[in-house]
Amino acid sequence: MQSDLQTSLDLESPIFSHIPVLSQEVITGLNIQPGGNYLDLTVGGGGHSRLILETAEDVKITCVDQDEDALKAAKENLSKFGDRVKFIHSNFANFQFPENSYDGILADLGVSSYHLDNPERGFSFRNTANLDMRMNQQQSLTAGDIINEWDEKELADIFFKYGEERLSRKIARRIVEKRPFNNTTELAEAIAYSVPPKYRHGRIHPATRVFQALRIAVNDELKVLETLIEKAPNALIPGGRIAIISFHSLEDRLVKHGLRNSPLLRILTKKPIIATEGETKENPRSRSAKLRIAEKKNIEQ
């Protein structure tokens, strides 16, 4: 899920490369200690995990991801660390958080460049692809199922709620009239022609928010995030820290309020940490990243 991971292309398909977003801020924020035990809930290609492992001696880390492609890449990229790394294929909402076990927990909620640039996964309308959008390809529900089978009101509701799309009803009506849709570009074109010309030719393609909404709905991302924030603090040792990187306002609001409302946590970032100008130039997708950090209170506090 890491939006920090830029993608390079070989002759066949996109591969994970390793430019973790807000890297120094994450390492500093988690306060990595020698011999520490850490949990990376969205390992992606392993960029953040590698930095954690290299920061201090004898660090151990558990790497979780629901995407098998990501886990495969991470296993290759972190192979030199041997048994200091443990890999688990799981959605982090389903991860069994052991109590008082970790010195630090990291979750990077962004969609990776790998996913956006890999046409086969259907996350982007830049290329023609099946309407898939599943992070975990073992699950059954796809974006195509939602677009072609859900009723007009359900579609309008998710476009508005998850995409903050103000023309959600108009777009949903057009989709129902024109379906079934077989691929991403067909859907994007129908969305574009369902909105006024001024909106159609704006800075942001009119399908952008709808595709975000579909991705969130397919992967139940906000519910998963709520579950993470509820469960993860119990897995921290007293003084352990949790760092969460979000990439859009819906996520950031959940993270902000969820961490603040947890009775187990003390907020360390009153405002989110954002990327420097230098980092955004090197990695443009870091410009929307927001990092929030909290620390587990000691029992007597």
mmCIF file of C-alpha atoms in Angstrom:
data_model
loop_
_atom_site.group_PDB
_atom_site.id
_atom_site.type_symbol
_atom_site.label_atom_id
_atom_site.label_comp_id
_atom_site.label_asym_id
_atom_site.label_seq_id
_atom_site.Cartn_x
_atom_site.Cartn_y
_atom_site.Cartn_z
ATOM 1 C CA MET A 1 0.000 0.000 0.000
ATOM 2 C CA GLN A 2 2.933 2.359 0.214
ATOM 3 C CA SER A 3 2.543 5.558 -1.794
ATOM 4 C CA ASP A 4 6.199 6.233 -1.016
ATOM 5 C CA LEU A 5 7.370 3.550 -3.414
ATOM 6 C CA GLN A 6 8.228 4.878 -6.817
ATOM 7 C CA THR A 7 8.079 2.494 -9.735
ATOM 8 C CA SER A 8 10.621 1.639 -12.345
ATOM 9 C CA LEU A 9 9.670 -0.276 -15.462
ATOM 10 C CA ASP A 10 11.370 -3.285 -16.938
ATOM 11 C CA LEU A 11 10.434 -4.769 -20.272
ATOM 12 C CA GLU A 12 7.553 -6.760 -18.816
ATOM 13 C CA SER A 13 5.932 -5.110 -15.816
ATOM 14 C CA PRO A 14 6.319 -2.559 -13.036
ATOM 15 C CA ILE A 15 8.481 -3.527 -10.091
ATOM 16 C CA PHE A 16 8.813 -2.140 -6.589
ATOM 17 C CA SER A 17 11.685 0.268 -6.001
ATOM 18 C CA HIS A 18 12.454 1.740 -2.626
ATOM 19 C CA ILE A 19 12.097 5.426 -1.920
ATOM 20 C CA PRO A 20 10.182 5.542 1.379
ATOM 21 C CA VAL A 21 8.276 8.756 2.008
ATOM 22 C CA LEU A 22 9.150 10.889 5.074
ATOM 23 C CA SER A 23 11.901 8.382 5.822
ATOM 24 C CA GLN A 24 13.958 10.360 8.316
ATOM 25 C CA GLU A 25 10.828 11.673 10.002
ATOM 26 C CA VAL A 26 9.562 8.112 10.464
ATOM 27 C CA ILE A 27 12.860 6.870 11.895
ATOM 28 C CA THR A 28 13.109 9.815 14.284
ATOM 29 C CA GLY A 29 9.450 9.605 15.218
ATOM 30 C CA LEU A 30 9.578 5.896 16.035
ATOM 31 C CA ASN A 31 12.745 6.420 18.117
ATOM 32 C CA ILE A 32 14.369 3.214 16.823
ATOM 33 C CA GLN A 33 16.388 1.479 19.542
ATOM 34 C CA PRO A 34 18.991 -1.355 19.430
ATOM 35 C CA GLY A 35 17.330 -4.698 20.015
ATOM 36 C CA GLY A 36 13.912 -3.187 19.423
ATOM 37 C CA ASN A 37 10.936 -5.092 18.033
ATOM 38 C CA TYR A 38 8.947 -3.303 15.339
ATOM 39 C CA LEU A 39 5.879 -3.887 13.195
ATOM 40 C CA ASP A 40 5.452 -2.600 9.632
ATOM 41 C CA LEU A 41 1.805 -3.132 8.746
ATOM 42 C CA THR A 42 2.136 -2.044 5.109
ATOM 43 C CA VAL A 43 5.571 -3.253 4.099
ATOM 44 C CA GLY A 44 5.168 -2.684 0.353
ATOM 45 C CA GLY A 45 8.572 -3.331 -1.207
ATOM 46 C CA GLY A 46 10.297 -2.986 2.171
ATOM 47 C CA GLY A 47 11.620 0.576 1.967
ATOM 48 C CA HIS A 48 10.684 1.697 5.468
ATOM 49 C CA SER A 49 11.482 -1.690 6.992
ATOM 50 C CA ARG A 50 14.980 -1.615 5.524
ATOM 51 C CA LEU A 51 15.619 1.776 7.116
ATOM 52 C CA ILE A 52 14.360 0.563 10.476
ATOM 53 C CA LEU A 53 16.597 -2.511 10.309
ATOM 54 C CA GLU A 54 19.628 -0.417 9.345
ATOM 55 C CA THR A 55 19.117 2.256 12.007
ATOM 56 C CA ALA A 56 20.125 0.229 15.060
ATOM 57 C CA GLU A 57 21.745 -3.123 15.893
ATOM 58 C CA ASP A 58 19.737 -6.307 16.410
ATOM 59 C CA VAL A 59 16.441 -4.715 15.444
ATOM 60 C CA LYS A 60 13.689 -7.172 14.577
ATOM 61 C CA ILE A 61 10.651 -6.413 12.463
ATOM 62 C CA THR A 62 7.416 -8.104 11.482
ATOM 63 C CA CYS A 63 6.357 -7.163 7.954
ATOM 64 C CA VAL A 64 2.684 -7.383 7.032
ATOM 65 C CA ASP A 65 0.981 -6.780 3.693
ATOM 66 C CA GLN A 66 -2.226 -8.001 2.076
ATOM 67 C CA ASP A 67 -0.662 -7.842 -1.383
ATOM 68 C CA GLU A 68 1.335 -10.947 -2.261
ATOM 69 C CA ASP A 69 3.305 -9.049 -4.929
ATOM 70 C CA ALA A 70 4.458 -6.627 -2.234
ATOM 71 C CA LEU A 71 5.460 -9.399 0.142
ATOM 72 C CA LYS A 72 7.432 -11.145 -2.581
ATOM 73 C CA ALA A 73 9.341 -7.936 -3.316
ATOM 74 C CA ALA A 74 9.940 -7.284 0.388
ATOM 75 C CA LYS A 75 11.276 -10.795 0.960
ATOM 76 C CA GLU A 76 13.824 -10.297 -1.806
ATOM 77 C CA ASN A 77 14.833 -6.814 -0.688
ATOM 78 C CA LEU A 78 15.177 -7.706 2.985
ATOM 79 C CA SER A 79 16.712 -11.158 2.525
ATOM 80 C CA LYS A 80 20.113 -10.088 3.886
ATOM 81 C CA PHE A 81 18.591 -9.476 7.321
ATOM 82 C CA GLY A 82 17.760 -13.161 7.742
ATOM 83 C CA ASP A 83 15.684 -14.177 10.732
ATOM 84 C CA ARG A 84 15.497 -10.598 11.993
ATOM 85 C CA VAL A 85 12.514 -10.246 9.636
ATOM 86 C CA LYS A 86 9.197 -12.082 9.786
ATOM 87 C CA PHE A 87 6.651 -11.863 6.952
ATOM 88 C CA ILE A 88 2.876 -12.209 7.264
ATOM 89 C CA HIS A 89 0.296 -12.107 4.467
ATOM 90 C CA SER A 90 -2.673 -10.310 6.007
ATOM 91 C CA ASN A 91 -4.871 -7.267 5.904
ATOM 92 C CA PHE A 92 -3.767 -5.342 8.975
ATOM 93 C CA ALA A 93 -7.328 -5.274 10.308
ATOM 94 C CA ASN A 94 -7.164 -9.071 10.500
ATOM 95 C CA PHE A 95 -3.680 -9.126 12.009
ATOM 96 C CA GLN A 96 -3.612 -10.619 15.486
ATOM 97 C CA PHE A 97 -1.980 -7.860 17.535
ATOM 98 C CA PRO A 98 -0.067 -9.429 20.457
ATOM 99 C CA GLU A 99 -0.326 -7.282 23.587
ATOM 100 C CA ASN A 100 2.666 -5.270 24.796
ATOM 101 C CA SER A 101 4.964 -6.653 22.095
ATOM 102 C CA TYR A 102 6.299 -3.835 19.910
ATOM 103 C CA ASP A 103 8.543 -0.841 20.452
ATOM 104 C CA GLY A 104 7.077 0.782 17.365
ATOM 105 C CA ILE A 105 4.351 0.289 14.771
ATOM 106 C CA LEU A 106 4.276 1.839 11.294
ATOM 107 C CA ALA A 107 1.416 2.009 8.777
ATOM 108 C CA ASP A 108 1.816 3.752 5.422
ATOM 109 C CA LEU A 109 -1.687 3.997 3.976
ATOM 110 C CA GLY A 110 -0.851 5.175 0.478
ATOM 111 C CA VAL A 111 -1.380 3.265 -2.740
ATOM 112 C CA SER A 112 1.986 2.377 -4.216
ATOM 113 C CA SER A 113 3.249 3.650 -7.520
ATOM 114 C CA TYR A 114 3.508 -0.026 -8.404
ATOM 115 C CA HIS A 115 -0.257 -0.392 -8.116
ATOM 116 C CA LEU A 116 -1.017 2.821 -9.967
ATOM 117 C CA ASP A 117 1.436 2.082 -12.759
ATOM 118 C CA ASN A 118 0.618 -1.601 -13.184
ATOM 119 C CA PRO A 119 -2.275 -1.676 -15.680
ATOM 120 C CA GLU A 120 -3.288 -5.208 -14.721
ATOM 121 C CA ARG A 121 -4.386 -4.129 -11.247
ATOM 122 C CA GLY A 122 -6.949 -1.597 -12.503
ATOM 123 C CA PHE A 123 -6.234 1.168 -9.973
ATOM 124 C CA SER A 124 -5.718 3.871 -12.603
ATOM 125 C CA PHE A 125 -7.533 5.017 -15.747
ATOM 126 C CA ARG A 126 -4.264 6.014 -17.449
ATOM 127 C CA ASN A 127 -4.206 2.563 -19.038
ATOM 128 C CA THR A 128 -6.974 0.245 -20.186
ATOM 129 C CA ALA A 129 -7.430 -2.528 -17.631
ATOM 130 C CA ASN A 130 -10.024 -4.657 -15.916
ATOM 131 C CA LEU A 131 -11.965 -2.922 -13.147
ATOM 132 C CA ASP A 132 -10.179 -4.752 -10.339
ATOM 133 C CA MET A 133 -8.611 -2.561 -7.595
ATOM 134 C CA ARG A 134 -8.199 -5.418 -5.094
ATOM 135 C CA MET A 135 -5.191 -5.056 -2.819
ATOM 136 C CA ASN A 136 -5.690 -8.654 -1.734
ATOM 137 C CA GLN A 137 -6.352 -10.560 -4.920
ATOM 138 C CA GLN A 138 -7.731 -13.490 -2.961
ATOM 139 C CA GLN A 139 -10.849 -11.526 -2.095
ATOM 140 C CA SER A 140 -13.853 -11.739 -4.424
ATOM 141 C CA LEU A 141 -15.273 -8.186 -4.594
ATOM 142 C CA THR A 142 -13.850 -6.050 -7.426
ATOM 143 C CA ALA A 143 -14.473 -2.531 -8.683
ATOM 144 C CA GLY A 144 -16.273 -4.076 -11.648
ATOM 145 C CA ASP A 145 -18.735 -5.780 -9.311
ATOM 146 C CA ILE A 146 -19.539 -2.455 -7.663
ATOM 147 C CA ILE A 147 -19.859 -0.454 -10.876
ATOM 148 C CA ASN A 148 -21.947 -3.011 -12.735
ATOM 149 C CA GLU A 149 -24.119 -4.394 -9.922
ATOM 150 C CA TRP A 150 -24.688 -1.813 -7.177
ATOM 151 C CA ASP A 151 -27.730 0.414 -7.503
ATOM 152 C CA GLU A 152 -27.621 4.111 -8.340
ATOM 153 C CA LYS A 153 -28.066 5.346 -4.772
ATOM 154 C CA GLU A 154 -25.314 3.072 -3.452
ATOM 155 C CA LEU A 155 -22.933 4.326 -6.126
ATOM 156 C CA ALA A 156 -23.766 7.979 -5.458
ATOM 157 C CA ASP A 157 -23.278 7.435 -1.728
ATOM 158 C CA ILE A 158 -19.789 5.931 -2.040
ATOM 159 C CA PHE A 159 -18.703 8.557 -4.583
ATOM 160 C CA PHE A 160 -19.766 11.293 -2.181
ATOM 161 C CA LYS A 161 -18.567 9.673 1.043
ATOM 162 C CA TYR A 162 -15.275 8.191 -0.101
ATOM 163 C CA GLY A 163 -14.434 10.462 -3.028
ATOM 164 C CA GLU A 164 -15.944 13.700 -1.698
ATOM 165 C CA GLU A 165 -17.405 14.037 -5.194
ATOM 166 C CA ARG A 166 -20.036 16.802 -5.283
ATOM 167 C CA LEU A 167 -21.463 15.568 -8.604
ATOM 168 C CA SER A 168 -21.901 12.046 -7.263
ATOM 169 C CA ARG A 169 -25.579 11.699 -8.191
ATOM 170 C CA LYS A 170 -25.098 12.876 -11.757
ATOM 171 C CA ILE A 171 -22.135 10.530 -12.229
ATOM 172 C CA ALA A 172 -23.950 7.561 -10.689
ATOM 173 C CA ARG A 173 -26.951 8.134 -12.947
ATOM 174 C CA ARG A 174 -24.747 8.145 -16.050
ATOM 175 C CA ILE A 175 -22.950 4.985 -14.962
ATOM 176 C CA VAL A 176 -26.201 3.084 -14.449
ATOM 177 C CA GLU A 177 -27.458 4.249 -17.863
ATOM 178 C CA LYS A 178 -24.282 3.169 -19.684
ATOM 179 C CA ARG A 179 -23.275 -0.021 -17.897
ATOM 180 C CA PRO A 180 -21.976 -2.673 -18.101
ATOM 181 C CA PHE A 181 -18.385 -1.421 -18.177
ATOM 182 C CA ASN A 182 -15.558 -3.772 -19.080
ATOM 183 C CA ASN A 183 -12.491 -1.657 -18.321
ATOM 184 C CA THR A 184 -11.075 1.437 -16.661
ATOM 185 C CA THR A 185 -10.968 3.709 -19.695
ATOM 186 C CA GLU A 186 -14.608 3.045 -20.597
ATOM 187 C CA LEU A 187 -15.619 4.018 -17.082
ATOM 188 C CA ALA A 188 -13.402 7.130 -16.992
ATOM 189 C CA GLU A 189 -14.829 8.319 -20.317
ATOM 190 C CA ALA A 190 -18.415 7.856 -19.128
ATOM 191 C CA ILE A 191 -17.648 9.823 -15.962
ATOM 192 C CA ALA A 192 -16.026 12.630 -17.960
ATOM 193 C CA TYR A 193 -19.087 13.002 -20.193
ATOM 194 C CA SER A 194 -21.489 12.999 -17.248
ATOM 195 C CA VAL A 195 -20.196 16.331 -15.908
ATOM 196 C CA PRO A 196 -20.271 19.886 -17.316
ATOM 197 C CA PRO A 197 -17.471 20.808 -19.783
ATOM 198 C CA LYS A 198 -15.876 23.231 -17.327
ATOM 199 C CA TYR A 199 -15.550 20.436 -14.795
ATOM 200 C CA ARG A 200 -14.508 17.940 -17.474
ATOM 201 C CA HIS A 201 -11.483 19.997 -18.497
ATOM 202 C CA GLY A 202 -10.383 21.065 -15.018
ATOM 203 C CA ARG A 203 -7.014 20.505 -13.391
ATOM 204 C CA ILE A 204 -8.132 17.162 -11.950
ATOM 205 C CA HIS A 205 -9.705 14.554 -14.214
ATOM 206 C CA PRO A 206 -13.362 14.079 -13.164
ATOM 207 C CA ALA A 207 -12.817 10.338 -12.740
ATOM 208 C CA THR A 208 -10.112 10.801 -10.098
ATOM 209 C CA ARG A 209 -12.397 11.045 -7.071
ATOM 210 C CA VAL A 210 -14.632 8.242 -8.301
ATOM 211 C CA PHE A 211 -11.653 5.913 -8.716
ATOM 212 C CA GLN A 212 -10.492 6.801 -5.194
ATOM 213 C CA ALA A 213 -13.960 6.031 -3.868
ATOM 214 C CA LEU A 214 -14.079 2.704 -5.668
ATOM 215 C CA ARG A 215 -10.669 1.692 -4.329
ATOM 216 C CA ILE A 216 -11.699 2.565 -0.771
ATOM 217 C CA ALA A 217 -14.964 0.646 -1.140
ATOM 218 C CA VAL A 218 -13.365 -2.438 -2.714
ATOM 219 C CA ASN A 219 -10.759 -2.702 0.045
ATOM 220 C CA ASP A 220 -12.964 -1.351 2.871
ATOM 221 C CA GLU A 221 -10.068 0.961 3.652
ATOM 222 C CA LEU A 222 -11.659 3.298 6.195
ATOM 223 C CA LYS A 223 -13.145 0.492 8.274
ATOM 224 C CA VAL A 224 -9.795 -1.286 8.173
ATOM 225 C CA LEU A 225 -8.096 1.910 9.366
ATOM 226 C CA GLU A 226 -10.548 2.292 12.241
ATOM 227 C CA THR A 227 -9.813 -1.285 13.292
ATOM 228 C CA LEU A 228 -6.072 -0.623 13.134
ATOM 229 C CA ILE A 229 -6.287 2.441 15.364
ATOM 230 C CA GLU A 230 -8.470 0.550 17.833
ATOM 231 C CA LYS A 231 -6.259 -2.540 18.097
ATOM 232 C CA ALA A 232 -2.675 -1.364 17.526
ATOM 233 C CA PRO A 233 -2.125 0.600 20.777
ATOM 234 C CA ASN A 234 -2.607 -2.588 22.799
ATOM 235 C CA ALA A 235 0.315 -4.150 20.935
ATOM 236 C CA LEU A 236 2.751 -1.388 21.942
ATOM 237 C CA ILE A 237 4.908 -1.589 25.029
ATOM 238 C CA PRO A 238 4.643 1.435 27.371
ATOM 239 C CA GLY A 239 6.634 4.191 25.688
ATOM 240 C CA GLY A 240 6.302 2.489 22.301
ATOM 241 C CA ARG A 241 5.232 4.612 19.369
ATOM 242 C CA ILE A 242 2.839 4.341 16.468
ATOM 243 C CA ALA A 243 3.405 6.270 13.226
ATOM 244 C CA ILE A 244 0.713 6.470 10.536
ATOM 245 C CA ILE A 245 1.157 8.077 7.121
ATOM 246 C CA SER A 246 -2.044 9.049 5.314
ATOM 247 C CA PHE A 247 -2.548 10.474 1.846
ATOM 248 C CA HIS A 248 -6.004 12.032 1.713
ATOM 249 C CA SER A 249 -8.266 13.993 4.044
ATOM 250 C CA LEU A 250 -10.623 11.129 4.892
ATOM 251 C CA GLU A 251 -7.739 9.035 6.202
ATOM 252 C CA ASP A 252 -6.046 11.913 7.981
ATOM 253 C CA ARG A 253 -9.209 12.861 9.861
ATOM 254 C CA LEU A 254 -9.628 9.272 11.042
ATOM 255 C CA VAL A 255 -5.999 9.072 12.128
ATOM 256 C CA LYS A 256 -6.073 12.449 13.876
ATOM 257 C CA HIS A 257 -9.211 11.741 15.889
ATOM 258 C CA GLY A 258 -8.536 8.048 16.402
ATOM 259 C CA LEU A 259 -5.107 8.581 17.939
ATOM 260 C CA ARG A 260 -6.302 11.539 19.989
ATOM 261 C CA ASN A 261 -9.297 9.644 21.377
ATOM 262 C CA SER A 262 -7.354 6.527 22.357
ATOM 263 C CA PRO A 263 -7.021 6.391 26.171
ATOM 264 C CA LEU A 264 -3.727 4.520 25.745
ATOM 265 C CA LEU A 265 -1.932 7.121 23.635
ATOM 266 C CA ARG A 266 -0.247 10.494 24.002
ATOM 267 C CA ILE A 267 -0.076 12.576 20.835
ATOM 268 C CA LEU A 268 3.432 13.647 19.772
ATOM 269 C CA THR A 269 2.452 15.551 16.612
ATOM 270 C CA LYS A 270 -0.094 18.318 17.174
ATOM 271 C CA LYS A 271 0.045 18.967 13.447
ATOM 272 C CA PRO A 272 0.900 16.353 10.817
ATOM 273 C CA ILE A 273 4.468 16.168 9.534
ATOM 274 C CA ILE A 274 4.637 16.760 5.786
ATOM 275 C CA ALA A 275 7.335 16.275 3.172
ATOM 276 C CA THR A 276 9.975 18.905 2.583
ATOM 277 C CA GLU A 277 10.166 20.791 -0.692
ATOM 278 C CA GLY A 278 13.248 18.765 -1.613
ATOM 279 C CA GLU A 279 11.461 15.469 -1.073
ATOM 280 C CA THR A 280 8.401 16.491 -3.081
ATOM 281 C CA LYS A 281 10.665 17.405 -6.002
ATOM 282 C CA GLU A 282 12.392 14.017 -5.823
ATOM 283 C CA ASN A 283 9.181 12.074 -5.210
ATOM 284 C CA PRO A 284 6.071 14.072 -6.292
ATOM 285 C CA ARG A 285 3.707 11.556 -4.724
ATOM 286 C CA SER A 286 5.049 12.482 -1.293
ATOM 287 C CA ARG A 287 3.416 15.915 -1.491
ATOM 288 C CA SER A 288 0.124 14.659 -0.035
ATOM 289 C CA ALA A 289 1.704 12.542 2.723
ATOM 290 C CA LYS A 290 0.843 13.380 6.336
ATOM 291 C CA LEU A 291 2.577 11.674 9.235
ATOM 292 C CA ARG A 292 1.082 11.537 12.719
ATOM 293 C CA ILE A 293 2.811 9.932 15.702
ATOM 294 C CA ALA A 294 1.616 8.921 19.161
ATOM 295 C CA GLU A 295 3.231 7.217 22.151
ATOM 296 C CA LYS A 296 1.737 4.653 24.479
ATOM 297 C CA LYS A 297 1.335 5.981 27.986
ATOM 298 C CA ASN A 298 2.985 4.323 30.939
ATOM 299 C CA ILE A 299 0.539 2.422 33.119
ATOM 300 C CA GLU A 300 0.897 4.846 36.025
ATOM 301 C CA GLN A 301 0.150 7.881 33.847
#
